[in-house]
Amino acid sequence: MFKIVTDSTAALPKEYVERYDITVVPLKVAFGEEVYRDGIDITPEIFFKKVRETNIFPKTSQPSVEDFYNAYKNIFEKNPDLEGIISIHISSKLSGTIGSANAAKELLPYGDKIYVIDSKLTELALGVVVIELAKAIEKEASINEILNVPEIMFRNSEVKFTVDTLEYLYRGGRIGAAQAWMGSLLQIKPILELRDGAIEPVERVRTKQKVKSRIIEIIKERVGDVPVKIAIAYSDNYEEVLEVAEEVKKIFRITDFYVGSFSCTILSHIGPGSWGMIVFKENQKEGEV
């Protein structure tokens, strides 16, 4: 038997956390001197209320080594016959979370039973991978089969998103090559992507409506007509994103579909008005159509 540990950027719905007994280690979000545990002390609703009321740009921090140490220790104490822990986290190019997890692992006598994985993803992209890992464990897959899941899914992933302003990414130091667009956007909206675990620019379009259609077009061009798992993430624009979801359902061959909010950690870096689309091509067997 294996257990899963992930972090709060996976934005996992409570039902999956409970069903698969997943341990979620929270990152932290700070508004000035006030520090909150993502998903525990602060929710997206509270987050946006604070953004509106304080005009403070939130800051984030990774979990401590102690946070992971306690999480791992607690799991092994409750499950003495455990074969191991699969600890999968936000891309190391976006956060130092992996570093804390690895440091904690080295402090424990059963560290060789803890498999720390850099998903090269975040948010619902990471969340969907965690769900698939949980399904593999439930089916009693071998450790090699379990460890192959994240890499196969990463290779078959497309993660595109848009923001109303690049200011949050810039202030949070996560803007990457998109910094070249700072100061030139005005009414132009950026399309960004996760590429090899980092945020990279894709293209700029002129309106919000064009962003919606263009993100769908780009992903459709890249994945073709194969079956896919899709997740759509929203910020403070749930109704708007539901319209995108309905359009997406008409275009793709969908095997699993998820809609959920960004975590407060990621919202701290992308801000209001953001949304994203994550697609995983199904790993088809030869000869399947």
PDB file of C-alpha atoms in Angstrom:
ATOM      1  CA  MET A   1       0.000   0.000   0.000  1.00  0.00           C
ATOM      2  CA  PHE A   2       1.148   3.512  -0.864  1.00  0.00           C
ATOM      3  CA  LYS A   3      -0.047   6.929   0.318  1.00  0.00           C
ATOM      4  CA  ILE A   4       0.079  10.216  -1.565  1.00  0.00           C
ATOM      5  CA  VAL A   5       1.359  13.553  -0.321  1.00  0.00           C
ATOM      6  CA  THR A   6       0.912  16.663  -2.451  1.00  0.00           C
ATOM      7  CA  ASP A   7       0.762  20.395  -1.847  1.00  0.00           C
ATOM      8  CA  SER A   8      -2.047  22.938  -1.836  1.00  0.00           C
ATOM      9  CA  THR A   9      -1.301  24.190  -5.353  1.00  0.00           C
ATOM     10  CA  ALA A  10      -2.875  20.966  -6.659  1.00  0.00           C
ATOM     11  CA  ALA A  11      -6.217  22.622  -5.795  1.00  0.00           C
ATOM     12  CA  LEU A  12      -7.726  19.199  -5.147  1.00  0.00           C
ATOM     13  CA  PRO A  13     -11.457  19.150  -4.424  1.00  0.00           C
ATOM     14  CA  LYS A  14     -12.173  17.873  -0.914  1.00  0.00           C
ATOM     15  CA  GLU A  15     -14.001  14.811  -2.244  1.00  0.00           C
ATOM     16  CA  TYR A  16     -10.802  13.439  -3.822  1.00  0.00           C
ATOM     17  CA  VAL A  17      -8.671  14.227  -0.773  1.00  0.00           C
ATOM     18  CA  GLU A  18     -11.071  12.265   1.409  1.00  0.00           C
ATOM     19  CA  ARG A  19     -11.759   9.417  -1.014  1.00  0.00           C
ATOM     20  CA  TYR A  20      -8.083   8.614  -1.574  1.00  0.00           C
ATOM     21  CA  ASP A  21      -6.789   9.706   1.859  1.00  0.00           C
ATOM     22  CA  ILE A  22      -4.389  12.229   0.323  1.00  0.00           C
ATOM     23  CA  THR A  23      -2.236  14.408   2.576  1.00  0.00           C
ATOM     24  CA  VAL A  24      -2.069  18.021   1.383  1.00  0.00           C
ATOM     25  CA  VAL A  25       0.805  20.145   2.725  1.00  0.00           C
ATOM     26  CA  PRO A  26      -0.146  23.823   2.414  1.00  0.00           C
ATOM     27  CA  LEU A  27       1.959  26.608   1.007  1.00  0.00           C
ATOM     28  CA  LYS A  28       1.546  29.953   2.749  1.00  0.00           C
ATOM     29  CA  VAL A  29       0.025  33.225   1.563  1.00  0.00           C
ATOM     30  CA  ALA A  30       0.865  36.505   3.286  1.00  0.00           C
ATOM     31  CA  PHE A  31      -0.907  39.856   3.194  1.00  0.00           C
ATOM     32  CA  GLY A  32       1.581  42.085   4.937  1.00  0.00           C
ATOM     33  CA  GLU A  33       2.232  40.575   8.362  1.00  0.00           C
ATOM     34  CA  GLU A  34      -0.785  38.246   8.188  1.00  0.00           C
ATOM     35  CA  VAL A  35       0.201  34.730   7.083  1.00  0.00           C
ATOM     36  CA  TYR A  36      -2.328  32.076   6.056  1.00  0.00           C
ATOM     37  CA  ARG A  37      -2.083  28.380   5.224  1.00  0.00           C
ATOM     38  CA  ASP A  38      -3.411  27.918   1.703  1.00  0.00           C
ATOM     39  CA  GLY A  39      -6.674  25.986   1.681  1.00  0.00           C
ATOM     40  CA  ILE A  40      -6.872  25.919   5.487  1.00  0.00           C
ATOM     41  CA  ASP A  41      -6.885  29.496   6.796  1.00  0.00           C
ATOM     42  CA  ILE A  42      -7.686  31.153   3.483  1.00  0.00           C
ATOM     43  CA  THR A  43      -9.988  30.323   0.564  1.00  0.00           C
ATOM     44  CA  PRO A  44     -10.231  32.014  -2.855  1.00  0.00           C
ATOM     45  CA  GLU A  45     -13.296  33.950  -1.635  1.00  0.00           C
ATOM     46  CA  ILE A  46     -11.386  35.333   1.359  1.00  0.00           C
ATOM     47  CA  PHE A  47      -8.364  35.939  -0.869  1.00  0.00           C
ATOM     48  CA  PHE A  48     -10.240  38.203  -3.282  1.00  0.00           C
ATOM     49  CA  LYS A  49     -11.940  40.020  -0.416  1.00  0.00           C
ATOM     50  CA  LYS A  50      -8.505  40.836   1.026  1.00  0.00           C
ATOM     51  CA  VAL A  51      -7.161  41.913  -2.373  1.00  0.00           C
ATOM     52  CA  ARG A  52     -10.067  44.347  -2.766  1.00  0.00           C
ATOM     53  CA  GLU A  53      -9.965  45.663   0.810  1.00  0.00           C
ATOM     54  CA  THR A  54      -6.232  45.958   1.454  1.00  0.00           C
ATOM     55  CA  ASN A  55      -4.668  46.764  -1.938  1.00  0.00           C
ATOM     56  CA  ILE A  56      -1.704  44.681  -0.722  1.00  0.00           C
ATOM     57  CA  PHE A  57       0.013  42.417  -3.214  1.00  0.00           C
ATOM     58  CA  PRO A  58       0.072  38.978  -1.547  1.00  0.00           C
ATOM     59  CA  LYS A  59       3.306  37.051  -1.168  1.00  0.00           C
ATOM     60  CA  THR A  60       3.750  33.298  -0.965  1.00  0.00           C
ATOM     61  CA  SER A  61       6.185  30.899   0.658  1.00  0.00           C
ATOM     62  CA  GLN A  62       6.865  27.184   0.374  1.00  0.00           C
ATOM     63  CA  PRO A  63       6.130  24.688   3.149  1.00  0.00           C
ATOM     64  CA  SER A  64       8.930  24.263   5.660  1.00  0.00           C
ATOM     65  CA  VAL A  65      11.053  21.139   6.038  1.00  0.00           C
ATOM     66  CA  GLU A  66       9.270  20.628   9.359  1.00  0.00           C
ATOM     67  CA  ASP A  67       5.880  20.677   7.609  1.00  0.00           C
ATOM     68  CA  PHE A  68       6.915  17.775   5.400  1.00  0.00           C
ATOM     69  CA  TYR A  69       8.754  15.964   8.190  1.00  0.00           C
ATOM     70  CA  ASN A  70       5.609  15.973  10.320  1.00  0.00           C
ATOM     71  CA  ALA A  71       3.398  14.934   7.408  1.00  0.00           C
ATOM     72  CA  TYR A  72       5.613  11.968   6.476  1.00  0.00           C
ATOM     73  CA  LYS A  73       6.118  10.901  10.100  1.00  0.00           C
ATOM     74  CA  ASN A  74       2.390  11.026  10.812  1.00  0.00           C
ATOM     75  CA  ILE A  75       1.576   8.867   7.779  1.00  0.00           C
ATOM     76  CA  PHE A  76       4.095   6.167   8.671  1.00  0.00           C
ATOM     77  CA  GLU A  77       3.006   6.124  12.317  1.00  0.00           C
ATOM     78  CA  LYS A  78      -0.611   5.583  11.273  1.00  0.00           C
ATOM     79  CA  ASN A  79       0.327   2.997   8.631  1.00  0.00           C
ATOM     80  CA  PRO A  80       3.174   0.806   9.983  1.00  0.00           C
ATOM     81  CA  ASP A  81       2.908  -1.631   7.061  1.00  0.00           C
ATOM     82  CA  LEU A  82       3.073   1.105   4.428  1.00  0.00           C
ATOM     83  CA  GLU A  83       5.186   0.293   1.376  1.00  0.00           C
ATOM     84  CA  GLY A  84       5.907   3.940   0.705  1.00  0.00           C
ATOM     85  CA  ILE A  85       4.805   7.520   0.098  1.00  0.00           C
ATOM     86  CA  ILE A  86       4.460   9.171  -3.303  1.00  0.00           C
ATOM     87  CA  SER A  87       5.147  12.861  -2.644  1.00  0.00           C
ATOM     88  CA  ILE A  88       4.373  14.850  -5.800  1.00  0.00           C
ATOM     89  CA  HIS A  89       4.564  18.633  -6.021  1.00  0.00           C
ATOM     90  CA  ILE A  90       4.487  21.903  -7.889  1.00  0.00           C
ATOM     91  CA  SER A  91       7.189  22.426 -10.519  1.00  0.00           C
ATOM     92  CA  SER A  92      10.588  23.165  -9.025  1.00  0.00           C
ATOM     93  CA  LYS A  93      10.866  26.067 -11.489  1.00  0.00           C
ATOM     94  CA  LEU A  94       7.925  27.765  -9.778  1.00  0.00           C
ATOM     95  CA  SER A  95       8.537  26.955  -6.113  1.00  0.00           C
ATOM     96  CA  GLY A  96      11.089  25.571  -3.693  1.00  0.00           C
ATOM     97  CA  THR A  97       8.520  23.123  -2.301  1.00  0.00           C
ATOM     98  CA  ILE A  98      10.410  20.110  -3.708  1.00  0.00           C
ATOM     99  CA  GLY A  99      13.512  21.200  -1.809  1.00  0.00           C
ATOM    100  CA  SER A 100      11.659  21.144   1.513  1.00  0.00           C
ATOM    101  CA  ALA A 101      10.196  17.715   0.736  1.00  0.00           C
ATOM    102  CA  ASN A 102      13.590  16.247  -0.143  1.00  0.00           C
ATOM    103  CA  ALA A 103      15.223  17.738   2.950  1.00  0.00           C
ATOM    104  CA  ALA A 104      12.517  16.242   5.191  1.00  0.00           C
ATOM    105  CA  LYS A 105      12.883  12.853   3.534  1.00  0.00           C
ATOM    106  CA  GLU A 106      16.610  12.788   4.385  1.00  0.00           C
ATOM    107  CA  LEU A 107      15.848  13.319   8.077  1.00  0.00           C
ATOM    108  CA  LEU A 108      13.684  10.213   8.404  1.00  0.00           C
ATOM    109  CA  PRO A 109      14.909   6.622   8.892  1.00  0.00           C
ATOM    110  CA  TYR A 110      12.452   5.407   6.244  1.00  0.00           C
ATOM    111  CA  GLY A 111      13.394   8.112   3.729  1.00  0.00           C
ATOM    112  CA  ASP A 112      14.126   5.465   1.103  1.00  0.00           C
ATOM    113  CA  LYS A 113      10.398   4.704   1.094  1.00  0.00           C
ATOM    114  CA  ILE A 114       9.492   8.287   0.191  1.00  0.00           C
ATOM    115  CA  TYR A 115       9.441   9.032  -3.535  1.00  0.00           C
ATOM    116  CA  VAL A 116       9.593  12.800  -4.100  1.00  0.00           C
ATOM    117  CA  ILE A 117       8.470  13.799  -7.601  1.00  0.00           C
ATOM    118  CA  ASP A 118       8.710  17.100  -9.433  1.00  0.00           C
ATOM    119  CA  SER A 119       5.487  17.111 -11.461  1.00  0.00           C
ATOM    120  CA  LYS A 120       6.724  20.027 -13.633  1.00  0.00           C
ATOM    121  CA  LEU A 121       3.119  21.168 -13.314  1.00  0.00           C
ATOM    122  CA  THR A 122       0.903  22.968 -10.842  1.00  0.00           C
ATOM    123  CA  GLU A 123      -2.753  23.708 -10.064  1.00  0.00           C
ATOM    124  CA  LEU A 124      -5.405  21.421 -11.543  1.00  0.00           C
ATOM    125  CA  ALA A 125      -2.770  19.993 -13.883  1.00  0.00           C
ATOM    126  CA  LEU A 126      -1.008  18.660 -10.797  1.00  0.00           C
ATOM    127  CA  GLY A 127      -4.384  17.805  -9.275  1.00  0.00           C
ATOM    128  CA  VAL A 128      -5.391  15.576 -12.185  1.00  0.00           C
ATOM    129  CA  VAL A 129      -2.029  13.770 -12.028  1.00  0.00           C
ATOM    130  CA  VAL A 130      -2.567  13.177  -8.300  1.00  0.00           C
ATOM    131  CA  ILE A 131      -6.015  11.712  -8.988  1.00  0.00           C
ATOM    132  CA  GLU A 132      -4.562   9.367 -11.614  1.00  0.00           C
ATOM    133  CA  LEU A 133      -1.811   8.320  -9.195  1.00  0.00           C
ATOM    134  CA  ALA A 134      -4.480   7.551  -6.597  1.00  0.00           C
ATOM    135  CA  LYS A 135      -6.386   5.419  -9.110  1.00  0.00           C
ATOM    136  CA  ALA A 136      -3.208   3.485  -9.952  1.00  0.00           C
ATOM    137  CA  ILE A 137      -2.540   2.840  -6.261  1.00  0.00           C
ATOM    138  CA  GLU A 138      -6.149   1.763  -5.762  1.00  0.00           C
ATOM    139  CA  LYS A 139      -5.685  -0.775  -8.575  1.00  0.00           C
ATOM    140  CA  GLU A 140      -2.567  -2.071  -6.781  1.00  0.00           C
ATOM    141  CA  ALA A 141      -0.199  -1.106  -9.588  1.00  0.00           C
ATOM    142  CA  SER A 142       3.497  -1.823  -9.090  1.00  0.00           C
ATOM    143  CA  ILE A 143       5.790   0.937  -7.837  1.00  0.00           C
ATOM    144  CA  ASN A 144       7.320   1.264 -11.324  1.00  0.00           C
ATOM    145  CA  GLU A 145       3.872   1.641 -12.888  1.00  0.00           C
ATOM    146  CA  ILE A 146       2.920   4.216 -10.246  1.00  0.00           C
ATOM    147  CA  LEU A 147       6.096   6.253 -10.774  1.00  0.00           C
ATOM    148  CA  ASN A 148       5.572   6.220 -14.548  1.00  0.00           C
ATOM    149  CA  VAL A 149       2.186   7.957 -14.260  1.00  0.00           C
ATOM    150  CA  PRO A 150       3.452  11.537 -13.671  1.00  0.00           C
ATOM    151  CA  GLU A 151       6.075  11.411 -16.418  1.00  0.00           C
ATOM    152  CA  ILE A 152       3.666   9.981 -19.010  1.00  0.00           C
ATOM    153  CA  MET A 153       1.025  12.556 -18.108  1.00  0.00           C
ATOM    154  CA  PHE A 154       3.512  15.427 -18.206  1.00  0.00           C
ATOM    155  CA  ARG A 155       4.649  14.403 -21.706  1.00  0.00           C
ATOM    156  CA  ASN A 156       1.019  14.337 -22.842  1.00  0.00           C
ATOM    157  CA  SER A 157      -0.007  17.635 -21.254  1.00  0.00           C
ATOM    158  CA  GLU A 158      -0.950  21.059 -22.567  1.00  0.00           C
ATOM    159  CA  VAL A 159      -1.345  23.856 -20.005  1.00  0.00           C
ATOM    160  CA  LYS A 160      -2.488  27.260 -21.285  1.00  0.00           C
ATOM    161  CA  PHE A 161      -3.736  30.208 -19.268  1.00  0.00           C
ATOM    162  CA  THR A 162      -4.399  33.925 -19.441  1.00  0.00           C
ATOM    163  CA  VAL A 163      -4.197  36.800 -16.982  1.00  0.00           C
ATOM    164  CA  ASP A 164      -5.817  40.228 -16.884  1.00  0.00           C
ATOM    165  CA  THR A 165      -2.498  41.811 -15.964  1.00  0.00           C
ATOM    166  CA  LEU A 166       1.110  40.620 -15.829  1.00  0.00           C
ATOM    167  CA  GLU A 167       1.681  42.697 -12.690  1.00  0.00           C
ATOM    168  CA  TYR A 168       1.102  39.778 -10.296  1.00  0.00           C
ATOM    169  CA  LEU A 169       3.508  37.491 -12.163  1.00  0.00           C
ATOM    170  CA  TYR A 170       6.070  40.282 -12.321  1.00  0.00           C
ATOM    171  CA  ARG A 171       5.888  41.132  -8.613  1.00  0.00           C
ATOM    172  CA  GLY A 172       6.002  37.454  -7.672  1.00  0.00           C
ATOM    173  CA  GLY A 173       9.093  36.810  -9.801  1.00  0.00           C
ATOM    174  CA  ARG A 174       7.367  34.134 -11.910  1.00  0.00           C
ATOM    175  CA  ILE A 175       7.000  36.084 -15.149  1.00  0.00           C
ATOM    176  CA  GLY A 176       9.884  34.480 -17.077  1.00  0.00           C
ATOM    177  CA  ALA A 177      10.184  35.420 -20.762  1.00  0.00           C
ATOM    178  CA  ALA A 178       6.764  37.116 -20.683  1.00  0.00           C
ATOM    179  CA  GLN A 179       8.489  40.071 -19.012  1.00  0.00           C
ATOM    180  CA  ALA A 180       9.157  41.378 -22.523  1.00  0.00           C
ATOM    181  CA  TRP A 181       5.419  42.097 -22.756  1.00  0.00           C
ATOM    182  CA  MET A 182       5.321  44.301 -19.652  1.00  0.00           C
ATOM    183  CA  GLY A 183       4.159  47.823 -20.422  1.00  0.00           C
ATOM    184  CA  SER A 184       2.899  46.929 -23.902  1.00  0.00           C
ATOM    185  CA  LEU A 185      -0.323  45.089 -23.096  1.00  0.00           C
ATOM    186  CA  LEU A 186      -2.970  47.776 -22.525  1.00  0.00           C
ATOM    187  CA  GLN A 187      -6.057  46.125 -24.036  1.00  0.00           C
ATOM    188  CA  ILE A 188      -4.015  43.229 -25.400  1.00  0.00           C
ATOM    189  CA  LYS A 189      -4.419  39.957 -23.487  1.00  0.00           C
ATOM    190  CA  PRO A 190      -1.575  37.445 -23.067  1.00  0.00           C
ATOM    191  CA  ILE A 191      -1.773  33.700 -23.586  1.00  0.00           C
ATOM    192  CA  LEU A 192       0.813  31.902 -21.462  1.00  0.00           C
ATOM    193  CA  GLU A 193       1.740  28.268 -20.949  1.00  0.00           C
ATOM    194  CA  LEU A 194       3.654  25.938 -18.682  1.00  0.00           C
ATOM    195  CA  ARG A 195       6.575  24.703 -20.754  1.00  0.00           C
ATOM    196  CA  ASP A 196       8.962  22.233 -19.120  1.00  0.00           C
ATOM    197  CA  GLY A 197       7.755  23.439 -15.743  1.00  0.00           C
ATOM    198  CA  ALA A 198       8.222  27.179 -16.338  1.00  0.00           C
ATOM    199  CA  ILE A 199       5.857  29.954 -17.424  1.00  0.00           C
ATOM    200  CA  GLU A 200       6.438  30.980 -21.040  1.00  0.00           C
ATOM    201  CA  PRO A 201       4.623  33.375 -23.403  1.00  0.00           C
ATOM    202  CA  VAL A 202       2.611  31.951 -26.305  1.00  0.00           C
ATOM    203  CA  GLU A 203       0.977  34.910 -28.028  1.00  0.00           C
ATOM    204  CA  ARG A 204      -0.991  38.114 -27.506  1.00  0.00           C
ATOM    205  CA  VAL A 205      -4.554  38.747 -28.671  1.00  0.00           C
ATOM    206  CA  ARG A 206      -6.743  41.823 -28.554  1.00  0.00           C
ATOM    207  CA  THR A 207      -9.847  40.863 -26.582  1.00  0.00           C
ATOM    208  CA  LYS A 208     -10.989  38.524 -23.790  1.00  0.00           C
ATOM    209  CA  GLN A 209     -13.326  36.784 -26.225  1.00  0.00           C
ATOM    210  CA  LYS A 210     -10.482  36.161 -28.655  1.00  0.00           C
ATOM    211  CA  VAL A 211      -8.379  34.738 -25.807  1.00  0.00           C
ATOM    212  CA  LYS A 212     -11.066  32.119 -25.139  1.00  0.00           C
ATOM    213  CA  SER A 213     -11.330  30.971 -28.728  1.00  0.00           C
ATOM    214  CA  ARG A 214      -7.582  31.127 -29.336  1.00  0.00           C
ATOM    215  CA  ILE A 215      -6.625  29.027 -26.301  1.00  0.00           C
ATOM    216  CA  ILE A 216      -9.096  26.379 -27.423  1.00  0.00           C
ATOM    217  CA  GLU A 217      -7.771  26.563 -31.012  1.00  0.00           C
ATOM    218  CA  ILE A 218      -4.120  26.237 -29.967  1.00  0.00           C
ATOM    219  CA  ILE A 219      -4.781  23.226 -27.754  1.00  0.00           C
ATOM    220  CA  LYS A 220      -6.979  21.556 -30.381  1.00  0.00           C
ATOM    221  CA  GLU A 221      -4.207  21.997 -32.964  1.00  0.00           C
ATOM    222  CA  ARG A 222      -1.708  20.340 -30.629  1.00  0.00           C
ATOM    223  CA  VAL A 223      -3.786  17.387 -29.379  1.00  0.00           C
ATOM    224  CA  GLY A 224      -5.862  16.624 -32.472  1.00  0.00           C
ATOM    225  CA  ASP A 225      -8.790  14.238 -32.173  1.00  0.00           C
ATOM    226  CA  VAL A 226      -7.441  11.830 -29.560  1.00  0.00           C
ATOM    227  CA  PRO A 227      -9.368  11.250 -26.309  1.00  0.00           C
ATOM    228  CA  VAL A 228      -8.371  13.703 -23.585  1.00  0.00           C
ATOM    229  CA  LYS A 229      -8.793  14.558 -19.922  1.00  0.00           C
ATOM    230  CA  ILE A 230      -9.570  18.252 -19.448  1.00  0.00           C
ATOM    231  CA  ALA A 231      -9.489  20.580 -16.457  1.00  0.00           C
ATOM    232  CA  ILE A 232     -10.453  24.246 -16.463  1.00  0.00           C
ATOM    233  CA  ALA A 233      -9.385  26.549 -13.639  1.00  0.00           C
ATOM    234  CA  TYR A 234     -10.987  29.868 -12.724  1.00  0.00           C
ATOM    235  CA  SER A 235     -10.223  32.808 -10.446  1.00  0.00           C
ATOM    236  CA  ASP A 236     -13.049  35.270  -9.715  1.00  0.00           C
ATOM    237  CA  ASN A 237     -14.763  34.508 -13.030  1.00  0.00           C
ATOM    238  CA  TYR A 238     -16.661  31.262 -12.454  1.00  0.00           C
ATOM    239  CA  GLU A 239     -19.625  32.084 -14.731  1.00  0.00           C
ATOM    240  CA  GLU A 240     -17.339  33.180 -17.558  1.00  0.00           C
ATOM    241  CA  VAL A 241     -15.313  29.976 -17.312  1.00  0.00           C
ATOM    242  CA  LEU A 242     -18.460  27.834 -17.304  1.00  0.00           C
ATOM    243  CA  GLU A 243     -19.185  29.244 -20.774  1.00  0.00           C
ATOM    244  CA  VAL A 244     -15.705  28.156 -21.870  1.00  0.00           C
ATOM    245  CA  ALA A 245     -16.360  24.705 -20.412  1.00  0.00           C
ATOM    246  CA  GLU A 246     -19.553  24.276 -22.432  1.00  0.00           C
ATOM    247  CA  GLU A 247     -17.738  25.253 -25.625  1.00  0.00           C
ATOM    248  CA  VAL A 248     -14.864  22.864 -24.867  1.00  0.00           C
ATOM    249  CA  LYS A 249     -17.267  19.952 -24.383  1.00  0.00           C
ATOM    250  CA  LYS A 250     -18.475  20.392 -27.973  1.00  0.00           C
ATOM    251  CA  ILE A 251     -14.992  20.283 -29.479  1.00  0.00           C
ATOM    252  CA  PHE A 252     -12.937  17.610 -27.697  1.00  0.00           C
ATOM    253  CA  ARG A 253     -13.317  13.863 -27.104  1.00  0.00           C
ATOM    254  CA  ILE A 254     -13.364  14.044 -23.317  1.00  0.00           C
ATOM    255  CA  THR A 255     -12.870  11.068 -20.998  1.00  0.00           C
ATOM    256  CA  ASP A 256     -12.660  13.053 -17.721  1.00  0.00           C
ATOM    257  CA  PHE A 257     -13.631  16.664 -17.094  1.00  0.00           C
ATOM    258  CA  TYR A 258     -12.859  18.898 -14.111  1.00  0.00           C
ATOM    259  CA  VAL A 259     -13.661  22.517 -13.279  1.00  0.00           C
ATOM    260  CA  GLY A 260     -12.143  24.112 -10.189  1.00  0.00           C
ATOM    261  CA  SER A 261     -10.703  27.250  -8.647  1.00  0.00           C
ATOM    262  CA  PHE A 262      -7.038  28.147  -8.647  1.00  0.00           C
ATOM    263  CA  SER A 263      -5.397  27.815  -5.240  1.00  0.00           C
ATOM    264  CA  CYS A 264      -4.710  30.988  -3.266  1.00  0.00           C
ATOM    265  CA  THR A 265      -0.987  30.454  -3.786  1.00  0.00           C
ATOM    266  CA  ILE A 266      -1.301  30.578  -7.562  1.00  0.00           C
ATOM    267  CA  LEU A 267      -3.892  33.371  -7.415  1.00  0.00           C
ATOM    268  CA  SER A 268      -1.233  35.412  -5.610  1.00  0.00           C
ATOM    269  CA  HIS A 269       0.871  35.229  -8.785  1.00  0.00           C
ATOM    270  CA  ILE A 270      -1.789  35.579 -11.490  1.00  0.00           C
ATOM    271  CA  GLY A 271      -4.462  37.797  -9.929  1.00  0.00           C
ATOM    272  CA  PRO A 272      -8.157  38.366 -10.684  1.00  0.00           C
ATOM    273  CA  GLY A 273      -9.598  37.657 -14.116  1.00  0.00           C
ATOM    274  CA  SER A 274      -7.277  34.726 -14.795  1.00  0.00           C
ATOM    275  CA  TRP A 275      -8.293  31.313 -16.071  1.00  0.00           C
ATOM    276  CA  GLY A 276      -6.574  28.279 -17.521  1.00  0.00           C
ATOM    277  CA  MET A 277      -7.163  25.134 -19.551  1.00  0.00           C
ATOM    278  CA  ILE A 278      -5.295  21.883 -18.965  1.00  0.00           C
ATOM    279  CA  VAL A 279      -5.470  18.955 -21.373  1.00  0.00           C
ATOM    280  CA  PHE A 280      -3.923  15.500 -21.082  1.00  0.00           C
ATOM    281  CA  LYS A 281      -3.884  13.274 -24.136  1.00  0.00           C
ATOM    282  CA  GLU A 282      -4.877   9.754 -23.196  1.00  0.00           C
ATOM    283  CA  ASN A 283      -2.042   7.236 -23.462  1.00  0.00           C
ATOM    284  CA  GLN A 284      -3.529   5.193 -26.308  1.00  0.00           C
ATOM    285  CA  LYS A 285      -2.486   1.692 -27.182  1.00  0.00           C
ATOM    286  CA  GLU A 286      -1.194   1.016 -30.676  1.00  0.00           C
ATOM    287  CA  GLY A 287      -4.027   0.621 -33.160  1.00  0.00           C
ATOM    288  CA  GLU A 288      -6.572   2.584 -31.118  1.00  0.00           C
ATOM    289  CA  VAL A 289      -8.442   5.424 -32.804  1.00  0.00           C
TER     290      VAL A 289
END
